[in-house]
Short mmCIF file of N, CA and C in Angstrom, two decimals:
data_model
loop_
_atom_site.label_atom_id
_atom_site.label_comp_id
_atom_site.label_asym_id
_atom_site.label_seq_id
_atom_site.Cartn_x
_atom_site.Cartn_y
_atom_site.Cartn_z
N UNK A 1 113.25 58.65 135.14
CA UNK A 1 114.50 59.28 134.73
C UNK A 1 115.31 58.28 133.90
N UNK A 2 116.00 58.76 132.91
CA UNK A 2 116.80 57.83 132.11
C UNK A 2 118.02 57.35 132.87
N UNK A 3 118.38 58.05 133.94
CA UNK A 3 119.53 57.63 134.73
C UNK A 3 119.29 56.28 135.39
N UNK A 4 118.10 56.06 135.93
CA UNK A 4 117.78 54.80 136.61
C UNK A 4 117.80 53.63 135.66
N UNK A 5 117.23 53.82 134.49
CA UNK A 5 117.26 52.76 133.48
C UNK A 5 118.67 52.46 133.03
N UNK A 6 119.46 53.51 132.88
CA UNK A 6 120.85 53.30 132.47
C UNK A 6 121.59 52.46 133.51
N UNK A 7 121.42 52.78 134.78
CA UNK A 7 122.11 52.02 135.82
C UNK A 7 121.63 50.57 135.85
N UNK A 8 120.35 50.34 135.65
CA UNK A 8 119.83 48.96 135.61
C UNK A 8 120.50 48.19 134.48
N UNK A 9 120.66 48.81 133.32
CA UNK A 9 121.33 48.13 132.21
C UNK A 9 122.81 47.93 132.49
N UNK A 10 123.47 48.91 133.12
CA UNK A 10 124.88 48.74 133.45
C UNK A 10 125.09 47.53 134.34
N UNK A 11 124.13 47.23 135.20
CA UNK A 11 124.23 46.11 136.13
C UNK A 11 123.96 44.76 135.45
N UNK A 12 123.39 44.78 134.27
CA UNK A 12 122.96 43.55 133.61
C UNK A 12 124.15 42.85 132.94
N UNK A 13 124.41 41.59 133.30
CA UNK A 13 125.48 40.85 132.62
C UNK A 13 125.22 40.80 131.11
N UNK A 14 126.27 41.01 130.35
CA UNK A 14 126.16 41.01 128.89
C UNK A 14 126.07 42.40 128.30
N UNK A 15 125.71 43.39 129.11
CA UNK A 15 125.69 44.78 128.64
C UNK A 15 127.11 45.32 128.77
N UNK A 16 127.64 45.82 127.66
CA UNK A 16 129.03 46.28 127.65
C UNK A 16 129.15 47.80 127.60
N UNK A 17 128.04 48.50 127.40
CA UNK A 17 128.08 49.95 127.38
C UNK A 17 126.69 50.56 127.33
N UNK A 18 126.59 51.77 127.84
CA UNK A 18 125.33 52.51 127.80
C UNK A 18 125.61 53.98 127.53
N UNK A 19 124.63 54.64 126.96
CA UNK A 19 124.64 56.10 126.81
C UNK A 19 123.21 56.57 127.00
N UNK A 20 123.04 57.72 127.63
CA UNK A 20 121.71 58.33 127.68
C UNK A 20 121.67 59.45 126.65
N UNK A 21 120.47 59.68 126.14
CA UNK A 21 120.33 60.71 125.13
C UNK A 21 118.88 60.90 124.73
N UNK A 22 118.71 61.33 123.49
CA UNK A 22 117.39 61.71 123.00
C UNK A 22 117.18 61.10 121.61
N UNK A 23 115.94 60.66 121.35
CA UNK A 23 115.64 60.05 120.06
C UNK A 23 114.19 60.30 119.68
N UNK A 24 113.86 59.93 118.47
CA UNK A 24 112.51 59.94 117.91
C UNK A 24 111.96 61.35 117.68
N UNK A 25 112.84 62.34 117.63
CA UNK A 25 112.39 63.72 117.40
C UNK A 25 112.82 64.27 116.07
N UNK A 26 112.54 65.56 115.88
CA UNK A 26 112.82 66.21 114.61
C UNK A 26 114.07 67.08 114.61
N UNK A 27 114.45 67.66 115.74
CA UNK A 27 115.56 68.61 115.78
C UNK A 27 116.90 67.88 115.84
N UNK A 28 117.84 68.34 115.05
CA UNK A 28 119.19 67.77 115.11
C UNK A 28 119.91 68.29 116.34
N UNK A 29 120.63 67.38 117.00
CA UNK A 29 121.46 67.71 118.16
C UNK A 29 120.73 68.55 119.21
N UNK A 30 119.62 68.06 119.71
CA UNK A 30 118.88 68.83 120.71
C UNK A 30 119.63 68.87 122.04
N UNK A 31 119.39 69.91 122.80
CA UNK A 31 119.94 70.00 124.16
C UNK A 31 118.88 69.50 125.14
N UNK A 32 119.30 69.26 126.35
CA UNK A 32 118.38 68.82 127.39
C UNK A 32 117.26 69.83 127.58
N UNK A 33 117.62 71.09 127.61
CA UNK A 33 116.62 72.13 127.80
C UNK A 33 115.61 72.15 126.66
N UNK A 34 116.07 71.95 125.43
CA UNK A 34 115.16 71.91 124.28
C UNK A 34 114.23 70.70 124.35
N UNK A 35 114.79 69.56 124.70
CA UNK A 35 113.96 68.35 124.81
C UNK A 35 112.92 68.54 125.91
N UNK A 36 113.32 69.10 127.05
CA UNK A 36 112.39 69.33 128.16
C UNK A 36 111.29 70.32 127.82
N UNK A 37 111.52 71.16 126.83
CA UNK A 37 110.49 72.14 126.43
C UNK A 37 109.32 71.44 125.74
N UNK A 38 109.55 70.21 125.29
CA UNK A 38 108.50 69.47 124.61
C UNK A 38 108.28 69.86 123.16
N UNK A 39 109.17 70.67 122.60
CA UNK A 39 108.99 71.18 121.24
C UNK A 39 109.79 70.44 120.18
N UNK A 40 110.69 69.54 120.59
CA UNK A 40 111.56 68.88 119.61
C UNK A 40 111.03 67.53 119.13
N UNK A 41 110.07 66.97 119.86
CA UNK A 41 109.54 65.66 119.52
C UNK A 41 110.36 64.50 120.06
N UNK A 42 111.47 64.79 120.74
CA UNK A 42 112.33 63.74 121.27
C UNK A 42 111.80 63.19 122.58
N UNK A 43 112.25 62.00 122.89
CA UNK A 43 112.06 61.41 124.20
C UNK A 43 113.42 61.06 124.78
N UNK A 44 113.52 61.08 126.10
CA UNK A 44 114.75 60.63 126.73
C UNK A 44 114.91 59.14 126.44
N UNK A 45 116.14 58.71 126.21
CA UNK A 45 116.37 57.33 125.79
C UNK A 45 117.70 56.81 126.34
N UNK A 46 117.81 55.50 126.32
CA UNK A 46 119.04 54.83 126.73
C UNK A 46 119.50 53.97 125.56
N UNK A 47 120.74 54.19 125.12
CA UNK A 47 121.32 53.31 124.10
C UNK A 47 122.10 52.23 124.84
N UNK A 48 121.80 50.98 124.50
CA UNK A 48 122.41 49.84 125.18
C UNK A 48 123.27 49.08 124.17
N UNK A 49 124.54 48.90 124.51
CA UNK A 49 125.45 48.11 123.71
C UNK A 49 125.64 46.79 124.47
N UNK A 50 125.39 45.69 123.78
CA UNK A 50 125.40 44.40 124.48
C UNK A 50 126.03 43.32 123.62
N UNK A 51 126.45 42.27 124.30
CA UNK A 51 127.02 41.10 123.64
C UNK A 51 125.91 40.06 123.53
N UNK A 52 125.40 39.80 122.31
CA UNK A 52 124.29 38.84 122.15
C UNK A 52 124.66 37.41 122.54
N UNK A 53 125.95 37.14 122.74
CA UNK A 53 126.36 35.82 123.24
C UNK A 53 126.12 35.69 124.74
N UNK A 54 125.97 36.84 125.42
CA UNK A 54 125.81 36.84 126.87
C UNK A 54 124.43 37.28 127.36
N UNK A 55 123.69 38.01 126.54
CA UNK A 55 122.36 38.46 126.93
C UNK A 55 121.51 38.60 125.67
N UNK A 56 120.26 38.23 125.76
CA UNK A 56 119.37 38.31 124.59
C UNK A 56 118.71 39.68 124.50
N UNK A 57 118.33 40.02 123.29
CA UNK A 57 117.56 41.25 123.08
C UNK A 57 116.25 41.16 123.87
N UNK A 58 115.67 40.00 123.91
CA UNK A 58 114.44 39.78 124.67
C UNK A 58 114.63 40.14 126.14
N UNK A 59 115.73 39.75 126.74
CA UNK A 59 116.01 40.07 128.14
C UNK A 59 116.15 41.58 128.34
N UNK A 60 116.75 42.27 127.36
CA UNK A 60 116.89 43.72 127.46
C UNK A 60 115.53 44.40 127.43
N UNK A 61 114.66 43.96 126.53
CA UNK A 61 113.32 44.53 126.43
C UNK A 61 112.54 44.23 127.70
N UNK A 62 112.67 43.01 128.20
CA UNK A 62 111.95 42.62 129.41
C UNK A 62 112.36 43.49 130.59
N UNK A 63 113.64 43.81 130.70
CA UNK A 63 114.11 44.68 131.77
C UNK A 63 113.44 46.05 131.66
N UNK A 64 113.37 46.59 130.47
CA UNK A 64 112.74 47.91 130.28
C UNK A 64 111.28 47.87 130.72
N UNK A 65 110.57 46.87 130.28
CA UNK A 65 109.15 46.77 130.63
C UNK A 65 108.95 46.53 132.12
N UNK A 66 109.78 45.71 132.71
CA UNK A 66 109.67 45.45 134.14
C UNK A 66 109.95 46.71 134.95
N UNK A 67 110.94 47.49 134.52
CA UNK A 67 111.24 48.74 135.24
C UNK A 67 110.10 49.75 135.12
N UNK A 68 109.42 49.75 133.98
CA UNK A 68 108.28 50.66 133.82
C UNK A 68 107.12 50.26 134.72
N UNK A 69 106.94 48.97 134.93
CA UNK A 69 105.83 48.51 135.77
C UNK A 69 104.50 49.08 135.27
N UNK A 70 103.73 49.63 136.18
CA UNK A 70 102.42 50.19 135.84
C UNK A 70 102.47 51.39 134.92
N UNK A 71 103.64 51.99 134.77
CA UNK A 71 103.76 53.14 133.86
C UNK A 71 103.59 52.75 132.40
N UNK A 72 103.65 51.45 132.07
CA UNK A 72 103.43 51.04 130.67
C UNK A 72 102.04 51.46 130.21
N UNK A 73 101.11 51.69 131.15
CA UNK A 73 99.74 52.08 130.81
C UNK A 73 99.53 53.59 130.79
N UNK A 74 100.57 54.35 131.08
CA UNK A 74 100.46 55.81 131.17
C UNK A 74 101.07 56.46 129.94
N UNK A 75 100.35 57.38 129.37
CA UNK A 75 100.84 58.12 128.21
C UNK A 75 101.70 59.28 128.67
N UNK A 76 102.89 59.39 128.09
CA UNK A 76 103.79 60.53 128.36
C UNK A 76 104.12 60.69 129.84
N UNK A 77 104.38 59.57 130.51
CA UNK A 77 104.71 59.64 131.92
C UNK A 77 105.53 58.43 132.35
N UNK A 78 106.56 58.70 133.13
CA UNK A 78 107.32 57.67 133.83
C UNK A 78 107.53 58.18 135.24
N UNK A 79 106.96 57.46 136.20
CA UNK A 79 107.03 57.93 137.59
C UNK A 79 106.34 59.27 137.71
N UNK A 80 107.05 60.22 138.32
CA UNK A 80 106.49 61.57 138.48
C UNK A 80 106.83 62.48 137.31
N UNK A 81 107.62 62.00 136.37
CA UNK A 81 108.01 62.81 135.21
C UNK A 81 106.91 62.74 134.15
N UNK A 82 106.45 63.92 133.72
CA UNK A 82 105.36 63.98 132.74
C UNK A 82 105.73 64.88 131.59
N UNK A 83 105.27 64.52 130.40
CA UNK A 83 105.51 65.31 129.19
C UNK A 83 105.91 64.39 128.06
N UNK A 84 105.83 64.88 126.83
CA UNK A 84 106.16 64.02 125.68
C UNK A 84 107.60 63.53 125.73
N UNK A 85 108.49 64.27 126.37
CA UNK A 85 109.88 63.83 126.47
C UNK A 85 110.04 62.65 127.41
N UNK A 86 108.97 62.31 128.16
CA UNK A 86 109.00 61.17 129.07
C UNK A 86 108.12 60.02 128.57
N UNK A 87 107.71 60.08 127.30
CA UNK A 87 106.99 58.92 126.78
C UNK A 87 107.99 57.77 126.74
N UNK A 88 107.50 56.59 126.90
CA UNK A 88 108.40 55.44 126.94
C UNK A 88 108.25 54.63 125.66
N UNK A 89 109.35 54.06 125.26
CA UNK A 89 109.32 53.30 124.03
C UNK A 89 110.45 52.30 123.94
N UNK A 90 110.25 51.37 123.03
CA UNK A 90 111.29 50.43 122.65
C UNK A 90 111.55 50.71 121.18
N UNK A 91 112.76 51.13 120.87
CA UNK A 91 113.10 51.57 119.52
C UNK A 91 114.10 50.56 118.93
N UNK A 92 113.63 49.80 117.99
CA UNK A 92 114.38 48.66 117.47
C UNK A 92 115.17 49.03 116.20
N UNK A 93 116.16 48.17 115.88
CA UNK A 93 117.06 48.43 114.76
C UNK A 93 116.90 47.46 113.60
N UNK A 94 116.09 46.42 113.77
CA UNK A 94 115.84 45.50 112.66
C UNK A 94 114.50 44.81 112.89
N UNK A 95 114.03 44.11 111.88
CA UNK A 95 112.71 43.47 111.95
C UNK A 95 112.61 42.44 113.07
N UNK A 96 113.68 41.69 113.29
CA UNK A 96 113.67 40.67 114.34
C UNK A 96 113.48 41.33 115.72
N UNK A 97 114.23 42.40 115.97
CA UNK A 97 114.08 43.12 117.23
C UNK A 97 112.66 43.69 117.36
N UNK A 98 112.12 44.21 116.27
CA UNK A 98 110.77 44.76 116.28
C UNK A 98 109.75 43.72 116.66
N UNK A 99 109.90 42.53 116.12
CA UNK A 99 108.97 41.44 116.42
C UNK A 99 109.04 41.07 117.90
N UNK A 100 110.24 40.96 118.45
CA UNK A 100 110.42 40.62 119.86
C UNK A 100 109.78 41.70 120.73
N UNK A 101 110.07 42.95 120.44
CA UNK A 101 109.55 44.07 121.24
C UNK A 101 108.02 44.12 121.21
N UNK A 102 107.45 43.91 120.04
CA UNK A 102 105.98 43.94 119.92
C UNK A 102 105.35 42.80 120.71
N UNK A 103 105.92 41.62 120.61
CA UNK A 103 105.37 40.46 121.32
C UNK A 103 105.44 40.66 122.84
N UNK A 104 106.59 41.11 123.33
CA UNK A 104 106.73 41.28 124.77
C UNK A 104 105.84 42.39 125.31
N UNK A 105 105.75 43.50 124.59
CA UNK A 105 104.91 44.61 125.09
C UNK A 105 103.44 44.24 125.03
N UNK A 106 103.06 43.44 124.05
CA UNK A 106 101.67 42.99 123.95
C UNK A 106 101.26 42.19 125.18
N UNK A 107 102.20 41.48 125.75
CA UNK A 107 101.92 40.67 126.92
C UNK A 107 101.51 41.46 128.14
N UNK A 108 101.78 42.75 128.14
CA UNK A 108 101.40 43.60 129.27
C UNK A 108 99.98 44.14 129.14
N UNK A 109 99.37 44.02 127.98
CA UNK A 109 98.05 44.59 127.73
C UNK A 109 96.91 43.71 128.21
N UNK A 110 96.91 43.37 129.48
CA UNK A 110 95.85 42.50 129.99
C UNK A 110 94.82 43.31 130.77
N UNK A 111 93.69 42.70 131.01
CA UNK A 111 92.65 43.34 131.80
C UNK A 111 92.04 44.54 131.13
N UNK A 112 92.09 44.60 129.80
CA UNK A 112 91.48 45.71 129.09
C UNK A 112 92.30 46.99 129.10
N UNK A 113 93.47 46.95 129.71
CA UNK A 113 94.31 48.16 129.77
C UNK A 113 95.25 48.16 128.57
N UNK A 114 95.34 49.28 127.91
CA UNK A 114 96.20 49.40 126.75
C UNK A 114 97.60 49.84 127.13
N UNK A 115 98.59 49.20 126.55
CA UNK A 115 99.98 49.56 126.78
C UNK A 115 100.31 50.83 125.97
N UNK A 116 100.89 51.80 126.63
CA UNK A 116 101.23 53.07 125.99
C UNK A 116 102.69 53.13 125.53
N UNK A 117 103.44 52.06 125.78
CA UNK A 117 104.85 52.03 125.39
C UNK A 117 104.94 51.96 123.87
N UNK A 118 105.62 52.93 123.28
CA UNK A 118 105.82 52.93 121.83
C UNK A 118 106.74 51.79 121.44
N UNK A 119 106.46 51.16 120.33
CA UNK A 119 107.38 50.19 119.74
C UNK A 119 107.54 50.64 118.29
N UNK A 120 108.69 51.25 118.02
CA UNK A 120 108.93 51.86 116.71
C UNK A 120 110.36 51.62 116.27
N UNK A 121 110.56 51.74 114.97
CA UNK A 121 111.92 51.70 114.43
C UNK A 121 112.71 52.87 115.00
N UNK A 122 113.95 52.61 115.38
CA UNK A 122 114.79 53.66 115.96
C UNK A 122 115.13 54.72 114.93
N UNK A 123 115.03 55.96 115.38
CA UNK A 123 115.51 57.10 114.59
C UNK A 123 116.89 57.46 115.12
N UNK A 124 117.40 58.59 114.71
CA UNK A 124 118.73 59.02 115.14
C UNK A 124 118.75 59.22 116.65
N UNK A 125 119.80 58.71 117.28
CA UNK A 125 120.03 58.87 118.71
C UNK A 125 121.06 59.97 118.90
N UNK A 126 120.73 60.95 119.72
CA UNK A 126 121.66 62.04 120.05
C UNK A 126 122.09 61.89 121.49
N UNK A 127 123.38 61.87 121.72
CA UNK A 127 123.91 61.73 123.08
C UNK A 127 123.49 62.94 123.91
N UNK A 128 123.11 62.66 125.15
CA UNK A 128 122.84 63.73 126.11
C UNK A 128 124.18 64.34 126.53
N UNK A 129 124.09 65.45 127.18
CA UNK A 129 125.26 66.15 127.67
C UNK A 129 126.07 65.26 128.61
N UNK A 130 127.38 65.53 128.70
CA UNK A 130 128.28 64.69 129.49
C UNK A 130 127.81 64.51 130.93
N UNK A 131 127.27 65.56 131.54
CA UNK A 131 126.90 65.45 132.94
C UNK A 131 125.77 64.45 133.17
N UNK A 132 125.02 64.08 132.12
CA UNK A 132 123.97 63.07 132.24
C UNK A 132 124.51 61.63 132.15
N UNK A 133 125.66 61.45 131.53
CA UNK A 133 126.19 60.11 131.29
C UNK A 133 126.65 59.47 132.60
N UNK A 134 126.20 58.23 132.85
CA UNK A 134 126.55 57.48 134.06
C UNK A 134 126.35 58.32 135.33
N UNK A 135 125.30 59.13 135.31
CA UNK A 135 125.03 60.08 136.39
C UNK A 135 124.93 59.41 137.77
N UNK A 136 124.19 58.33 137.84
CA UNK A 136 124.00 57.68 139.15
C UNK A 136 125.27 56.95 139.60
N UNK A 137 126.02 56.41 138.66
CA UNK A 137 127.31 55.81 139.00
C UNK A 137 128.24 56.88 139.57
N UNK A 138 128.29 58.04 138.93
CA UNK A 138 129.11 59.15 139.42
C UNK A 138 128.66 59.60 140.80
N UNK A 139 127.36 59.43 141.08
CA UNK A 139 126.80 59.81 142.37
C UNK A 139 127.00 58.77 143.46
N UNK A 140 127.68 57.67 143.13
CA UNK A 140 128.04 56.70 144.15
C UNK A 140 127.22 55.41 144.15
N UNK A 141 126.28 55.26 143.24
CA UNK A 141 125.51 54.02 143.20
C UNK A 141 126.28 52.96 142.40
N UNK A 142 126.10 51.72 142.79
CA UNK A 142 126.86 50.62 142.21
C UNK A 142 126.33 50.23 140.83
N UNK A 143 127.26 50.06 139.89
CA UNK A 143 126.95 49.53 138.57
C UNK A 143 127.53 48.13 138.41
N UNK A 144 127.91 47.53 139.53
CA UNK A 144 128.49 46.19 139.50
C UNK A 144 127.49 45.21 138.88
N UNK A 145 127.97 44.34 138.02
CA UNK A 145 127.11 43.34 137.38
C UNK A 145 126.38 42.53 138.44
N UNK A 146 125.07 42.46 138.29
CA UNK A 146 124.25 41.70 139.22
C UNK A 146 123.90 42.41 140.50
N UNK A 147 124.33 43.66 140.68
CA UNK A 147 124.02 44.40 141.91
C UNK A 147 122.50 44.49 142.07
N UNK A 148 122.03 44.41 143.30
CA UNK A 148 120.58 44.41 143.54
C UNK A 148 120.11 45.54 144.45
N UNK A 149 120.99 46.44 144.83
CA UNK A 149 120.57 47.57 145.65
C UNK A 149 119.53 48.39 144.89
N UNK A 150 118.62 49.01 145.63
CA UNK A 150 117.62 49.87 145.01
C UNK A 150 118.30 50.98 144.22
N UNK A 151 117.71 51.32 143.09
CA UNK A 151 118.21 52.43 142.27
C UNK A 151 117.45 53.68 142.65
N UNK A 152 118.19 54.73 143.01
CA UNK A 152 117.60 56.01 143.38
C UNK A 152 117.90 57.00 142.26
N UNK A 153 116.90 57.65 141.74
CA UNK A 153 117.10 58.53 140.58
C UNK A 153 117.60 59.93 140.95
N UNK A 154 118.14 60.11 142.12
CA UNK A 154 118.64 61.43 142.50
C UNK A 154 120.13 61.45 142.77
N UNK A 155 120.85 60.43 142.37
CA UNK A 155 122.30 60.42 142.49
C UNK A 155 122.83 59.85 143.76
#
Protein backbone atom coordinates (compact mmCIF):
# COMPACT_ATOMS: atom_id res chain seq x y z
CA UNK A 1 0.00 0.00 0.00
CA UNK A 2 1.29 3.48 -0.69
CA UNK A 3 0.14 4.51 2.77
CA UNK A 4 2.85 2.45 4.50
CA UNK A 5 5.60 3.86 2.33
CA UNK A 6 4.32 7.36 2.89
CA UNK A 7 4.42 6.92 6.67
CA UNK A 8 7.96 5.49 6.50
CA UNK A 9 9.08 8.60 4.59
CA UNK A 10 7.24 10.91 6.99
CA UNK A 11 9.29 9.36 9.81
CA UNK A 12 12.59 9.90 7.99
CA UNK A 13 14.63 12.90 9.17
CA UNK A 14 15.12 15.34 6.30
CA UNK A 15 11.79 14.56 4.65
CA UNK A 16 9.67 17.71 4.80
CA UNK A 17 6.57 16.54 2.95
CA UNK A 18 4.85 13.64 1.23
CA UNK A 19 1.91 13.07 -1.08
CA UNK A 20 0.45 9.84 -2.38
CA UNK A 21 -0.83 9.62 -5.91
CA UNK A 22 -0.47 8.06 -9.31
CA UNK A 23 2.22 8.27 -11.99
CA UNK A 24 3.67 6.70 -15.13
CA UNK A 25 0.29 6.34 -16.85
CA UNK A 26 -1.54 7.79 -19.82
CA UNK A 27 -4.81 9.21 -18.42
CA UNK A 28 -4.89 12.77 -17.10
CA UNK A 29 -6.14 13.17 -13.53
CA UNK A 30 -7.04 9.53 -12.91
CA UNK A 31 -9.19 8.53 -9.95
CA UNK A 32 -8.37 5.74 -7.55
CA UNK A 33 -11.06 3.58 -9.08
CA UNK A 34 -9.67 4.14 -12.59
CA UNK A 35 -6.13 3.33 -11.50
CA UNK A 36 -7.34 0.17 -9.73
CA UNK A 37 -9.06 -0.96 -12.93
CA UNK A 38 -5.61 -1.38 -14.45
CA UNK A 39 -6.59 0.51 -17.62
CA UNK A 40 -4.80 3.84 -17.07
CA UNK A 41 -1.20 2.58 -16.98
CA UNK A 42 -0.58 4.34 -13.66
CA UNK A 43 1.03 2.94 -10.56
CA UNK A 44 0.45 4.07 -7.01
CA UNK A 45 3.28 6.37 -5.98
CA UNK A 46 4.67 8.51 -3.20
CA UNK A 47 6.04 11.98 -3.89
CA UNK A 48 8.74 12.84 -1.36
CA UNK A 49 9.84 16.40 -0.67
CA UNK A 50 13.14 16.46 1.17
CA UNK A 51 15.97 18.71 2.27
CA UNK A 52 19.16 17.44 0.57
CA UNK A 53 21.17 19.06 3.39
CA UNK A 54 19.56 16.63 5.84
CA UNK A 55 19.00 13.43 3.83
CA UNK A 56 20.49 12.08 0.61
CA UNK A 57 18.59 10.90 -2.42
CA UNK A 58 20.47 7.64 -1.99
CA UNK A 59 18.99 7.19 1.50
CA UNK A 60 15.48 7.80 0.12
CA UNK A 61 15.96 5.16 -2.58
CA UNK A 62 17.46 2.74 -0.06
CA UNK A 63 14.41 3.12 2.18
CA UNK A 64 12.10 2.27 -0.73
CA UNK A 65 14.09 -0.82 -1.66
CA UNK A 66 14.39 -1.97 1.94
CA UNK A 67 10.64 -1.62 2.47
CA UNK A 68 9.99 -3.69 -0.66
CA UNK A 69 12.24 -6.47 0.59
CA UNK A 70 11.61 -9.65 -1.41
CA UNK A 71 8.92 -7.90 -3.44
CA UNK A 72 11.68 -6.29 -5.56
CA UNK A 73 11.71 -9.64 -7.42
CA UNK A 74 7.94 -9.71 -8.03
CA UNK A 75 6.33 -8.20 -11.09
CA UNK A 76 3.23 -6.09 -10.46
CA UNK A 77 3.01 -6.98 -6.78
CA UNK A 78 3.70 -5.45 -3.39
CA UNK A 79 2.70 -7.63 -0.47
CA UNK A 80 -0.74 -9.03 -1.16
CA UNK A 81 -1.60 -6.25 -3.63
CA UNK A 82 -1.41 -7.42 -7.24
CA UNK A 83 -1.90 -5.69 -10.58
CA UNK A 84 -0.10 -3.19 -12.80
CA UNK A 85 -1.14 -0.38 -10.43
CA UNK A 86 1.02 -2.09 -7.78
CA UNK A 87 4.19 -2.35 -9.82
CA UNK A 88 7.01 -0.75 -7.93
CA UNK A 89 9.40 1.79 -9.24
CA UNK A 90 11.84 4.55 -8.58
CA UNK A 91 10.97 7.52 -10.77
CA UNK A 92 13.79 10.03 -10.95
CA UNK A 93 13.86 13.71 -11.95
CA UNK A 94 17.40 14.13 -13.28
CA UNK A 95 20.33 12.08 -14.58
CA UNK A 96 22.14 12.07 -11.24
CA UNK A 97 19.10 10.63 -9.46
CA UNK A 98 18.70 8.07 -12.25
CA UNK A 99 22.28 6.92 -11.83
CA UNK A 100 21.87 6.53 -8.06
CA UNK A 101 18.58 4.62 -8.42
CA UNK A 102 19.99 2.27 -11.05
CA UNK A 103 23.10 1.51 -9.01
CA UNK A 104 21.19 0.81 -5.80
CA UNK A 105 18.52 -1.34 -7.44
CA UNK A 106 21.18 -3.32 -9.29
CA UNK A 107 22.62 -4.29 -5.93
CA UNK A 108 19.51 -6.31 -5.17
CA UNK A 109 19.86 -8.53 -8.26
CA UNK A 110 21.92 -11.26 -6.65
CA UNK A 111 21.63 -15.02 -6.83
CA UNK A 112 20.34 -14.96 -10.40
CA UNK A 113 17.11 -13.22 -9.39
CA UNK A 114 16.10 -10.25 -11.48
CA UNK A 115 14.88 -7.06 -9.84
CA UNK A 116 11.43 -6.07 -11.11
CA UNK A 117 11.53 -2.54 -9.66
CA UNK A 118 11.21 -0.04 -12.50
CA UNK A 119 13.80 2.71 -12.65
CA UNK A 120 12.49 5.34 -15.05
CA UNK A 121 12.31 9.06 -15.57
CA UNK A 122 9.34 10.47 -13.68
CA UNK A 123 6.23 11.32 -15.64
CA UNK A 124 3.42 13.53 -14.39
CA UNK A 125 2.40 12.86 -10.78
CA UNK A 126 -1.31 13.14 -10.00
CA UNK A 127 -2.32 13.58 -6.37
CA UNK A 128 -4.57 10.87 -4.97
CA UNK A 129 -7.85 11.82 -3.40
CA UNK A 130 -7.73 13.67 -0.07
CA UNK A 131 -8.82 10.65 1.95
CA UNK A 132 -5.62 8.82 0.86
CA UNK A 133 -3.27 11.60 2.02
CA UNK A 134 -1.53 10.86 5.36
CA UNK A 135 -4.05 8.04 5.78
CA UNK A 136 -2.13 6.09 8.41
CA UNK A 137 -1.27 9.24 10.36
CA UNK A 138 -4.99 10.11 10.41
CA UNK A 139 -5.62 6.57 11.63
CA UNK A 140 -3.45 7.14 14.69
CA UNK A 141 -0.03 5.83 13.66
CA UNK A 142 2.99 7.93 14.55
CA UNK A 143 4.79 9.99 11.92
CA UNK A 144 7.28 11.28 14.48
CA UNK A 145 10.79 11.56 13.04
CA UNK A 146 12.72 8.41 13.85
CA UNK A 147 9.66 6.49 15.10
CA UNK A 148 10.24 2.74 14.94
CA UNK A 149 6.82 1.24 15.66
CA UNK A 150 5.64 -1.27 13.06
CA UNK A 151 3.69 0.28 10.19
CA UNK A 152 0.27 -1.28 9.66
CA UNK A 153 -1.33 -0.64 6.28
CA UNK A 154 -4.89 -0.67 7.61
CA UNK A 155 -4.96 2.59 9.55
